XYZ file of C-alpha atoms in Angstrom:
657
model
C 1.255 -42.486 -19.991
C -2.494 -42.837 -20.037
C -4.639 -45.285 -18.116
C -8.376 -45.781 -19.334
C -11.205 -46.371 -16.599
C -14.785 -45.474 -16.573
C -15.561 -42.338 -14.825
C -19.137 -41.870 -13.372
C -18.716 -38.630 -11.794
C -15.741 -36.206 -11.716
C -15.483 -32.697 -9.932
C -12.525 -30.716 -10.400
C -11.333 -27.971 -7.904
C -9.303 -25.697 -9.762
C -6.246 -25.554 -7.603
C -5.727 -28.589 -5.349
C -8.168 -31.549 -5.153
C -10.401 -33.689 -7.378
C -13.315 -35.855 -6.381
C -13.866 -38.818 -8.477
C -16.464 -41.746 -8.592
C -15.083 -44.349 -10.970
C -14.727 -48.097 -11.827
C -11.606 -49.812 -12.248
C -10.593 -53.682 -12.621
C -14.193 -54.538 -11.917
C -14.388 -52.670 -8.805
C -16.648 -49.936 -7.893
C -15.256 -47.059 -5.847
C -17.255 -44.447 -4.065
C -16.662 -40.792 -3.855
C -13.097 -40.225 -3.041
C -11.114 -36.942 -2.606
C -7.362 -36.888 -3.923
C -4.837 -34.217 -3.727
C -3.604 -33.192 -7.010
C -0.327 -35.082 -7.948
C -1.610 -38.086 -5.639
C -4.187 -39.478 -8.143
C -1.243 -41.145 -9.811
C -1.789 -43.699 -6.937
C -4.753 -44.984 -8.982
C -2.564 -46.716 -11.401
C 1.396 -46.509 -11.553
C 1.128 -45.830 -15.174
C -0.486 -42.464 -14.715
C 2.333 -39.707 -15.313
C 3.691 -37.633 -12.612
C 5.321 -34.666 -14.095
C 6.066 -31.459 -12.002
C 2.942 -29.193 -11.942
C -0.496 -29.090 -10.680
C -3.113 -29.101 -13.512
C -5.462 -31.811 -14.868
C -6.203 -32.802 -18.374
C -9.374 -34.954 -19.220
C -9.519 -36.741 -22.797
C -12.486 -38.932 -23.492
C -12.363 -40.987 -20.149
C -8.380 -40.737 -19.867
C -6.812 -39.042 -16.643
C -3.417 -37.577 -16.956
C -1.820 -35.729 -13.975
C 0.797 -33.066 -14.940
C 1.811 -31.147 -11.885
C 3.150 -31.672 -8.207
C 3.733 -29.079 -5.751
C 7.098 -29.019 -3.895
C 6.986 -28.208 -0.372
C 9.118 -25.006 0.435
C 7.327 -23.138 3.141
C 10.032 -22.365 5.650
C 7.710 -22.221 8.754
C 5.289 -25.000 8.157
C 6.616 -26.871 10.900
C 7.913 -26.010 14.409
C 11.437 -24.317 14.526
C 14.097 -24.438 17.277
C 15.279 -21.211 18.912
C 19.120 -21.041 19.367
C 19.407 -17.478 21.139
C 17.316 -14.662 21.917
C 19.168 -11.172 22.802
C 18.481 -7.550 22.757
C 19.811 -5.810 19.490
C 22.756 -3.433 19.899
C 22.513 0.378 18.828
C 24.867 -0.371 15.780
C 22.790 -3.299 14.852
C 19.831 -1.342 15.137
C 21.184 1.425 12.679
C 22.318 -1.164 10.270
C 19.140 -3.027 10.176
C 17.441 0.356 9.602
C 19.774 0.925 6.593
C 19.086 -2.526 5.286
C 15.490 -2.097 5.634
C 15.514 1.226 3.755
C 17.780 -0.047 1.009
C 15.456 -3.374 0.382
C 12.078 -1.660 0.513
C 12.441 1.902 -0.641
C 8.530 2.633 -0.586
C 9.131 3.109 3.175
C 9.413 6.873 4.263
C 11.486 8.097 7.053
C 8.539 8.170 9.406
C 7.586 4.507 8.555
C 11.213 3.302 9.372
C 11.168 5.258 12.717
C 7.661 3.566 13.514
C 8.891 0.064 12.456
C 12.521 0.186 13.900
C 12.239 2.687 16.948
C 15.199 3.988 18.535
C 14.051 3.495 22.313
C 11.749 0.500 22.364
C 13.200 -2.872 23.001
C 14.010 -4.914 19.909
C 15.220 -8.632 20.015
C 17.455 -10.650 17.683
C 16.257 -14.134 17.667
C 18.296 -16.909 15.932
C 16.428 -19.989 14.974
C 17.002 -23.089 13.000
C 13.766 -24.243 10.679
C 12.546 -27.788 10.481
C 14.866 -28.291 7.380
C 17.892 -27.045 9.389
C 18.095 -23.595 7.721
C 19.648 -20.680 9.810
C 17.140 -17.765 10.102
C 17.536 -14.580 12.085
C 14.258 -12.981 13.397
C 13.869 -9.281 14.283
C 11.254 -9.248 16.962
C 9.202 -5.935 18.336
C 6.720 -6.096 20.763
C 6.668 -9.877 20.703
C 5.915 -9.783 17.117
C 8.288 -10.777 14.415
C 8.656 -8.076 11.986
C 11.506 -9.207 9.632
C 13.511 -12.612 9.066
C 16.802 -12.882 7.433
C 17.388 -15.790 5.153
C 20.443 -16.396 2.978
C 21.332 -12.561 3.511
C 17.917 -11.520 2.204
C 15.429 -9.310 4.399
C 11.742 -10.333 4.342
C 8.888 -8.759 6.019
C 6.534 -10.832 8.073
C 2.715 -10.690 7.733
C 2.684 -8.567 10.948
C 4.640 -5.856 9.172
C 2.674 -5.993 5.924
C -0.597 -5.563 7.773
C 0.684 -2.276 8.939
C 2.267 -1.330 5.424
C 0.306 -3.390 2.786
C 2.048 -1.555 -0.185
C 5.416 -2.611 0.953
C 5.820 -5.550 -1.562
C 4.051 -6.263 -5.006
C 1.251 -8.547 -4.309
C -0.233 -11.303 -6.176
C -4.161 -12.129 -5.566
C -5.546 -15.523 -5.124
C -8.837 -17.221 -4.003
C -9.369 -17.765 -0.161
C -9.247 -21.733 -0.297
C -5.842 -21.425 -1.708
C -4.680 -20.081 1.703
C -5.096 -23.370 3.442
C -2.855 -25.062 1.020
C -0.278 -22.330 1.185
C -0.218 -22.820 4.947
C 0.200 -26.521 4.542
C 3.555 -25.859 2.488
C 2.413 -25.412 -1.150
C 3.651 -22.870 -3.389
C 1.450 -20.571 -5.253
C 0.674 -21.876 -8.699
C -0.060 -19.206 -11.730
C -3.440 -20.896 -12.458
C -4.412 -19.717 -8.964
C -3.445 -16.170 -9.260
C -6.344 -13.841 -9.845
C -5.365 -11.245 -12.596
C -7.186 -8.057 -11.597
C -7.921 -5.066 -13.788
C -4.492 -3.399 -12.888
C -2.791 -6.657 -14.368
C 0.076 -8.630 -12.771
C 2.459 -6.725 -10.506
C 5.769 -6.111 -12.202
C 8.520 -8.516 -10.707
C 11.815 -10.153 -11.581
C 12.645 -13.599 -10.723
C 13.790 -13.846 -7.017
C 12.093 -10.638 -6.097
C 10.440 -10.469 -2.838
C 6.489 -10.372 -3.058
C 3.256 -10.868 -1.113
C 0.184 -12.805 -1.535
C -3.431 -11.340 -0.949
C -6.913 -12.844 -1.282
C -9.809 -11.514 -3.106
C -11.892 -8.911 -1.349
C -9.038 -8.129 1.188
C -5.840 -6.198 0.414
C -4.151 -7.635 3.832
C -1.199 -9.869 2.852
C -1.472 -13.611 3.979
C 1.739 -14.803 2.670
C 5.394 -13.940 1.539
C 7.677 -15.350 -0.630
C 9.854 -14.916 -3.917
C 8.899 -14.871 -7.612
C 9.717 -17.955 -9.262
C 9.801 -16.336 -12.660
C 9.502 -12.670 -13.865
C 5.900 -11.211 -14.982
C 6.904 -11.363 -18.452
C 7.580 -15.039 -18.267
C 4.444 -15.581 -16.335
C 2.397 -14.052 -19.305
C 4.406 -16.023 -21.860
C 3.764 -19.253 -20.151
C -0.012 -18.433 -20.586
C -0.262 -18.275 -16.678
C 0.893 -22.014 -15.941
C 3.540 -23.344 -13.659
C 4.685 -22.174 -10.289
C 4.378 -18.315 -9.358
C 5.660 -17.661 -5.962
C 7.924 -19.626 -3.958
C 6.023 -19.436 -0.308
C 8.506 -18.700 2.609
C 5.857 -17.700 5.542
C 2.366 -17.370 5.597
C -0.529 -16.403 8.095
C -1.124 -19.314 10.494
C 2.227 -20.758 10.325
C 4.887 -21.250 13.043
C 6.375 -17.806 12.405
C 2.948 -16.066 12.650
C 2.343 -18.382 15.974
C 5.615 -16.969 17.409
C 3.937 -13.407 17.651
C 0.567 -12.292 19.315
C -1.433 -14.490 16.776
C -3.453 -11.512 15.707
C -5.662 -11.999 12.425
C -5.408 -10.068 9.210
C -7.210 -6.645 9.318
C -9.951 -6.098 6.541
C -8.627 -3.806 3.943
C -11.249 -3.317 1.022
C -9.838 -3.668 -2.374
C -10.191 -1.186 -5.107
C -10.955 -3.371 -7.925
C -14.660 -4.620 -8.093
C -14.594 -8.448 -7.106
C -17.506 -9.088 -9.644
C -15.360 -7.844 -12.442
C -12.480 -10.166 -11.584
C -14.843 -13.170 -11.043
C -16.647 -12.396 -14.337
C -13.216 -12.364 -16.254
C -12.272 -15.658 -14.584
C -15.604 -17.276 -15.355
C -15.419 -16.413 -19.117
C -11.816 -17.739 -19.377
C -12.701 -20.929 -17.702
C -16.095 -21.300 -19.868
C -13.797 -20.854 -23.102
C -11.397 -23.512 -21.762
C -14.358 -26.107 -21.149
C -15.706 -25.285 -24.661
C -12.290 -25.924 -26.218
C -12.169 -29.291 -24.468
C -13.014 -32.546 -26.444
C -14.506 -34.067 -23.204
C -18.034 -33.600 -22.446
C -17.394 -34.805 -18.706
C -19.233 -32.379 -16.195
C -16.572 -30.190 -14.743
C -17.396 -27.848 -11.941
C -15.390 -24.661 -12.065
C -14.109 -23.214 -8.896
C -15.033 -19.755 -10.134
C -18.788 -20.688 -10.117
C -18.451 -22.220 -6.581
C -16.800 -19.023 -5.367
C -19.415 -16.667 -6.686
C -22.242 -18.523 -5.058
C -20.486 -19.544 -1.956
C -18.750 -16.434 -0.687
C -20.436 -14.246 1.957
C -18.192 -11.079 2.196
C -17.495 -9.767 5.687
C -19.437 -6.481 5.161
C -22.161 -7.747 2.722
C -25.599 -7.283 4.126
C -28.162 -10.000 2.992
C -29.845 -9.027 -0.077
C -32.930 -10.907 0.875
C -33.648 -8.375 3.635
C -33.605 -5.442 1.132
C -37.087 -5.948 -0.307
C -38.406 -5.836 3.160
C -36.889 -2.577 3.992
C -38.141 -1.104 0.856
C -41.621 -2.256 1.568
C -41.671 -0.702 5.176
C -40.359 2.546 3.214
C -43.350 2.455 0.910
C -45.848 1.677 3.712
C -44.723 4.711 5.853
C -44.360 7.145 2.817
C -46.643 6.201 0.102
C -46.603 9.818 -0.938
C -42.846 9.441 -2.286
C -43.472 6.277 -4.216
C -42.975 8.294 -7.441
C -39.260 9.083 -6.566
C -36.415 6.580 -6.876
C -35.020 4.940 -3.570
C -31.734 6.875 -4.283
C -33.590 10.274 -4.133
C -35.678 9.202 -0.968
C -32.420 8.230 0.759
C -30.825 11.591 -0.205
C -33.606 13.623 1.245
C -33.580 11.375 4.585
C -29.769 11.946 4.982
C -30.249 15.750 4.459
C -33.144 15.751 6.957
C -31.134 13.926 9.603
C -28.088 16.040 9.021
C -30.048 19.361 9.612
C -31.923 17.966 12.458
C -28.820 16.751 14.188
C -27.122 20.129 13.641
C -30.185 22.076 14.998
C -31.038 20.125 18.012
C -28.271 17.841 19.135
C -24.828 19.379 18.442
C -23.375 21.941 20.693
C -20.505 24.434 20.125
C -18.712 23.058 23.252
C -18.579 19.660 21.451
C -16.521 20.648 18.516
C -14.340 19.420 17.106
C -16.560 16.348 16.697
C -15.490 12.960 14.908
C -17.587 12.420 11.714
C -18.024 8.825 12.702
C -19.364 9.968 16.001
C -21.703 12.641 14.338
C -23.234 9.959 12.352
C -23.619 7.293 15.000
C -24.888 9.574 18.174
C -26.372 12.555 16.357
C -27.676 11.865 12.737
C -28.965 8.192 13.320
C -30.997 9.238 16.789
C -32.715 11.868 14.326
C -33.854 9.196 11.891
C -37.925 8.799 11.726
C -39.173 5.650 13.441
C -39.449 2.819 10.820
C -36.465 3.997 8.558
C -32.791 3.456 8.438
C -29.930 5.571 7.391
C -28.059 3.673 4.726
C -25.624 6.046 3.074
C -24.377 3.204 0.422
C -28.001 3.632 -1.009
C -27.638 7.331 -1.405
C -26.064 8.978 -4.398
C -23.155 9.991 -2.085
C -22.227 6.250 -1.247
C -19.787 7.643 1.474
C -20.236 9.947 4.449
C -17.321 11.912 3.716
C -18.460 12.671 0.203
C -21.751 13.923 1.678
C -20.056 16.320 4.339
C -17.779 17.620 1.602
C -20.901 18.551 -0.244
C -22.502 20.255 2.751
C -19.270 22.198 3.170
C -18.575 23.128 -0.420
C -22.315 23.588 -1.758
C -24.144 24.927 1.435
C -21.321 26.165 3.672
C -23.137 24.679 6.660
C -20.029 23.050 8.177
C -16.212 22.856 8.013
C -14.481 19.384 8.130
C -10.638 19.035 8.765
C -8.423 15.902 8.897
C -6.892 16.593 12.508
C -5.168 13.250 12.487
C -4.131 10.989 9.681
C -7.170 9.407 8.010
C -9.545 10.696 10.738
C -12.008 13.689 9.810
C -13.708 15.902 12.382
C -16.423 18.670 12.010
C -14.559 21.649 13.559
C -17.046 24.540 12.846
C -20.790 24.887 12.141
C -22.570 27.936 10.564
C -25.466 28.350 12.883
C -26.776 31.124 11.049
C -26.970 29.661 7.666
C -30.297 30.126 5.842
C -30.727 26.311 5.347
C -30.206 25.460 8.826
C -32.267 28.493 10.423
C -35.447 27.618 7.938
C -35.351 23.831 9.051
C -37.972 22.739 11.373
C -38.309 19.228 13.221
C -40.808 17.062 11.613
C -44.139 17.110 13.797
C -44.307 13.244 13.693
C -40.670 12.816 15.106
C -40.556 10.723 18.335
C -37.343 11.795 20.288
C -34.956 9.167 21.896
C -35.108 8.529 25.789
C -32.034 9.844 27.082
C -30.129 8.299 29.982
C -30.425 9.997 33.201
C -27.548 8.150 34.863
C -25.102 9.328 32.059
C -22.510 11.917 32.707
C -23.643 13.870 29.584
C -26.906 15.347 28.983
C -26.959 14.606 25.259
C -25.532 10.838 25.952
C -27.845 8.289 24.342
C -28.719 5.170 26.476
C -26.416 2.558 25.212
C -28.014 -0.892 24.379
C -25.601 -3.886 23.470
C -26.155 -5.322 20.041
C -27.988 -8.609 19.790
C -25.320 -11.166 18.389
C -26.925 -14.362 16.761
C -24.608 -17.122 15.607
C -25.680 -18.332 11.979
C -24.516 -21.270 9.613
C -24.084 -20.855 5.976
C -24.705 -23.499 3.367
C -21.609 -24.814 1.792
C -21.012 -26.528 -1.625
C -20.553 -29.811 -0.116
C -23.940 -29.619 1.938
C -25.777 -28.006 -0.891
C -27.804 -31.392 -1.860
C -29.151 -31.480 1.692
C -30.778 -28.123 1.337
C -31.983 -28.189 -2.124
C -35.600 -29.247 -1.385
C -35.721 -26.241 1.077
C -34.600 -24.094 -1.883
C -31.491 -22.726 -0.054
C -28.594 -22.098 -2.078
C -24.778 -21.936 -1.233
C -24.044 -19.174 1.039
C -27.539 -18.879 2.572
C -27.088 -18.254 6.256
C -29.582 -20.060 8.650
C -30.265 -20.371 12.292
C -29.486 -23.630 14.171
C -33.266 -24.277 14.548
C -33.839 -23.768 10.903
C -31.148 -26.060 9.812
C -32.624 -28.950 12.428
C -35.936 -28.507 10.745
C -34.640 -28.822 7.223
C -32.599 -31.868 8.020
C -35.419 -33.398 9.978
C -37.652 -32.842 6.885
C -35.195 -34.203 4.682
C -34.953 -37.345 6.687
C -38.701 -37.932 6.881
C -39.345 -37.135 3.036
C -36.760 -39.861 2.126
C -37.948 -42.455 4.566
C -34.595 -42.614 6.297
C -35.676 -43.226 9.801
C -34.506 -46.650 11.168
C -37.545 -49.170 11.096
C -36.718 -50.715 14.420
C -34.922 -47.926 16.384
C -36.340 -44.385 15.657
C -33.334 -43.065 17.313
C -31.297 -43.770 14.295
C -31.093 -42.300 10.758
C -30.143 -44.550 7.692
C -27.284 -43.120 5.773
C -28.286 -42.590 1.976
C -25.453 -41.906 -0.718
C -26.419 -37.992 -0.277
C -25.703 -38.190 3.476
C -22.753 -40.159 3.006
C -21.061 -37.688 0.687
C -22.104 -34.712 2.638
C -21.566 -35.941 6.218
C -19.054 -38.886 6.311
C -15.305 -38.969 6.109
C -13.548 -41.328 3.357
C -12.582 -43.636 6.161
C -16.215 -43.983 7.068
C -17.794 -44.666 3.463
C -17.947 -48.442 4.182
C -18.340 -48.739 7.869
C -20.920 -46.311 8.953
C -24.445 -47.207 7.836
C -26.743 -45.115 10.427
C -26.123 -42.101 12.844
C -28.208 -40.910 15.745
C -30.158 -37.752 15.444
C -27.894 -35.693 17.505
C -24.880 -36.683 15.800
C -26.566 -36.013 12.340
C -27.462 -32.439 13.365
C -23.860 -31.954 14.973
C -22.061 -33.168 11.720
C -24.129 -30.923 9.673
C -23.577 -27.750 11.630
C -19.774 -28.515 11.949
C -19.427 -28.782 8.160
C -21.335 -25.268 7.516
C -19.730 -21.854 7.211
C -19.864 -19.881 10.459
C -21.626 -16.502 10.134
C -23.153 -14.039 12.585
C -25.880 -11.324 12.572
C -25.382 -8.276 14.434
C -28.145 -6.059 15.152
C -27.450 -2.724 16.805
C -30.506 -0.612 18.020
C -31.280 1.971 15.619
C -29.478 0.340 12.618
C -30.341 -2.501 10.100
C -29.077 -6.058 10.859
C -25.822 -7.002 9.488
C -24.825 -10.566 8.434
C -20.955 -11.315 8.371
C -18.876 -14.013 7.616
C -17.070 -15.865 10.486
C -17.225 -15.601 14.140
C -17.976 -12.270 15.833
C -14.477 -10.620 16.788
C -14.629 -9.643 20.343
C -13.281 -6.389 22.030
C -9.643 -6.730 22.483
C -7.717 -5.470 25.655
C -3.967 -5.519 25.638
C -1.214 -4.207 27.749
C 1.931 -2.858 26.043
C 5.217 -1.434 27.247
C 6.106 2.179 26.376
C 9.519 3.393 27.084
C 11.548 1.706 29.813
C 9.042 0.884 32.372
C 5.616 2.376 31.445
C 2.633 0.304 30.611
C -0.503 1.338 28.657
C -3.726 -0.417 28.115
C -5.056 -0.691 24.406
C -8.794 -1.183 23.558
C -9.834 -2.252 20.148
C -12.869 -3.115 18.141
C -15.410 -0.898 20.158
C -17.069 0.133 16.992
C -18.213 -3.376 16.236
C -20.347 -3.342 19.289
C -21.814 -0.021 18.478
C -19.632 1.901 21.159
C -18.226 5.207 20.581
C -14.677 5.125 21.351
C -14.363 8.717 22.237
C -17.222 8.174 25.098
C -15.294 5.089 26.440
C -12.134 7.086 26.540
C -13.716 10.114 28.491
C -15.357 7.754 30.797
C -12.363 5.811 31.722
C -10.371 9.063 31.957
C -12.707 10.197 34.648
C -12.862 6.862 36.458
C -9.081 6.187 36.856
C -7.885 9.665 36.657
C -5.188 8.876 33.813
C -4.378 10.200 30.558
C -6.399 8.515 27.652
C -5.962 9.259 23.924
C -7.485 8.057 20.633
C -5.123 6.558 17.831
C -5.817 5.288 14.608
C -6.059 1.286 14.446
C -3.259 0.007 12.402
C -4.697 -1.753 9.052
C -8.245 -0.821 9.971
C -9.605 1.925 7.913
C -12.092 4.380 10.049
C -11.388 2.472 13.341
C -9.729 4.053 16.380
C -8.434 2.318 19.462
C -8.286 3.711 23.082
C -5.226 3.868 24.703
C -4.987 4.636 28.555
C -1.973 4.980 30.807
C -1.240 2.133 33.040
C -2.506 -1.364 33.282
C -6.299 -0.588 33.564
C -7.668 -3.878 32.410
C -9.779 -4.538 35.565
C -11.532 -1.120 35.237
C -12.141 -1.526 31.576
C -13.570 -4.958 32.208
C -16.028 -3.682 34.777
C -16.957 -0.828 32.476
C -17.756 -3.122 29.665
C -19.348 -6.067 31.468
C -21.169 -4.051 34.193
C -22.312 -0.766 32.548
C -22.304 -1.662 28.886
C -23.508 -5.189 29.552
C -21.268 -6.602 26.905
C -21.400 -10.470 27.185
C -18.092 -11.997 28.769
C -17.366 -14.123 25.878
C -16.930 -11.124 23.458
C -14.363 -9.414 25.830
C -10.899 -10.702 25.162
C -7.891 -9.978 27.439
C -9.403 -9.780 30.931
C -6.697 -12.286 32.120
C -4.158 -9.664 31.603
C -5.445 -7.449 34.879
C -2.553 -7.018 37.450
C -2.340 -9.683 40.279
C -3.418 -8.797 43.872
C -0.075 -7.318 45.551
C 1.816 -6.392 42.422
C 2.497 -3.196 40.921
C 0.382 -2.111 37.911
């Protein structure tokens, strides 16, 4: 059951892989990566039980767990038939969905399974031969029927995230789930609310830390009570369908929306770290084990997180411009700045004809331009934390405005008390410099739009951290490509790795080998060209980007910049509408864009809530107007073409729109 060999270096990934440098049978092996369950290949006497945990006892290695592949759509499936649903089948489906998912209201059912829109039944055979029925609406699968049990797809769960009880896990686990693995209980993050209450076989979802948008669907392997009794060991969820699998690819291939969690991730990580530290202390093996919790804490760069290194700079700027207010806390200073911009905007920019006015537009196009030069409005640094709370205070305590929710989740200012003593006594600061207004714009109060500056960045990963240690760059630090190039060049020169005879090559030392080479290249590649060295480094770094919108502090976000999405959808029998999403990310006001398009194409244009995105709205205009939307975004707003998606959906010449 046990096999003795000398371990020189061991790094354990909490859920899936281990990395080991060891000596066996007189042979020395370099830095290898083994999937959990396959480490038994080191020696036939290493046990292969049935789970996924790793135990270390004074140099002995024992494998206790293997994951069985159960993901239904991990591989391509075969379509048998695709037919339009009948009226009786549609009613039966609505009744089955209502019975299976009682949390859905009647309105939700009507939106999910509409009466007059085309709904298809697609019969398929999965790669294992299982017969599955898909229900497809607007080219997106919304449910699948397996063994007489209905399951929602991720497309449906993004619209109704509370439809199923959800288990939380870490982002690196998603890649393994997509590859066909089940969710094991050691990989489940127990939040402050505890585990969801499920019985064995119940349909449940899987979400990631920092985002409530489900990324997987499956059935509970055991009940919640049995999970607690087992000490959170063993299989938790049998995965059937995931984001990025073949069923997801059968739809429009959209990505999960950002849905902030209610529990603080710092609290969750802290609890995980404490548990892991206790387990390490109890172990009799002093081998250096790097916990995944520490990796995740240092590595993750949240999508909406502003770099903390930039905050002191902004504070210094505020101290230089307002030395008289140094005695007050930053929170008190931000509260005063917020009130000043609010009163300034009401007195000089808002007109009665503009009401009702979306609160988001009021902040972006009225309060922000009233901010003094050299300062930024950051509501999160104020005592209110949210714009809605600040406006509620202005309404209840000062009776300056009246705010109503005219549509679900979207608040608007419907009335302003112009005779309020607080507003009447306010005077514009003498040192205020007004914004330059656009003479070409249709509205006199429209501020000249400037496209944001988008800079691609690269975050330091755990694997590449040794290369950046000398430059004092920790995990998660975003860098520009030029900065990465300078740091790598300095590392090579400091360690004398330039080839003696050919200066175009760099000698590979053990650190570069572990960071940049694949397993198959360890014994073969001894040197690399400079360009290949830089390209390999950038490929292995975390993609990030910086967005700088004029008048706002810069934001650094994880991943690539999401483009403005233009789609054409069918409504009714033969009507088409053009839908525009993600305008807010580029500092564009959807209401202004909708008004401009409505005048240009002379068609009805409305604003709707963007599904799964809080405080985001989409623009819907009648007809296929992709060509006109493209001209507006590219020519007038100067949005780079690579950030506009869907221009190929414009009608071809000679065809009806």
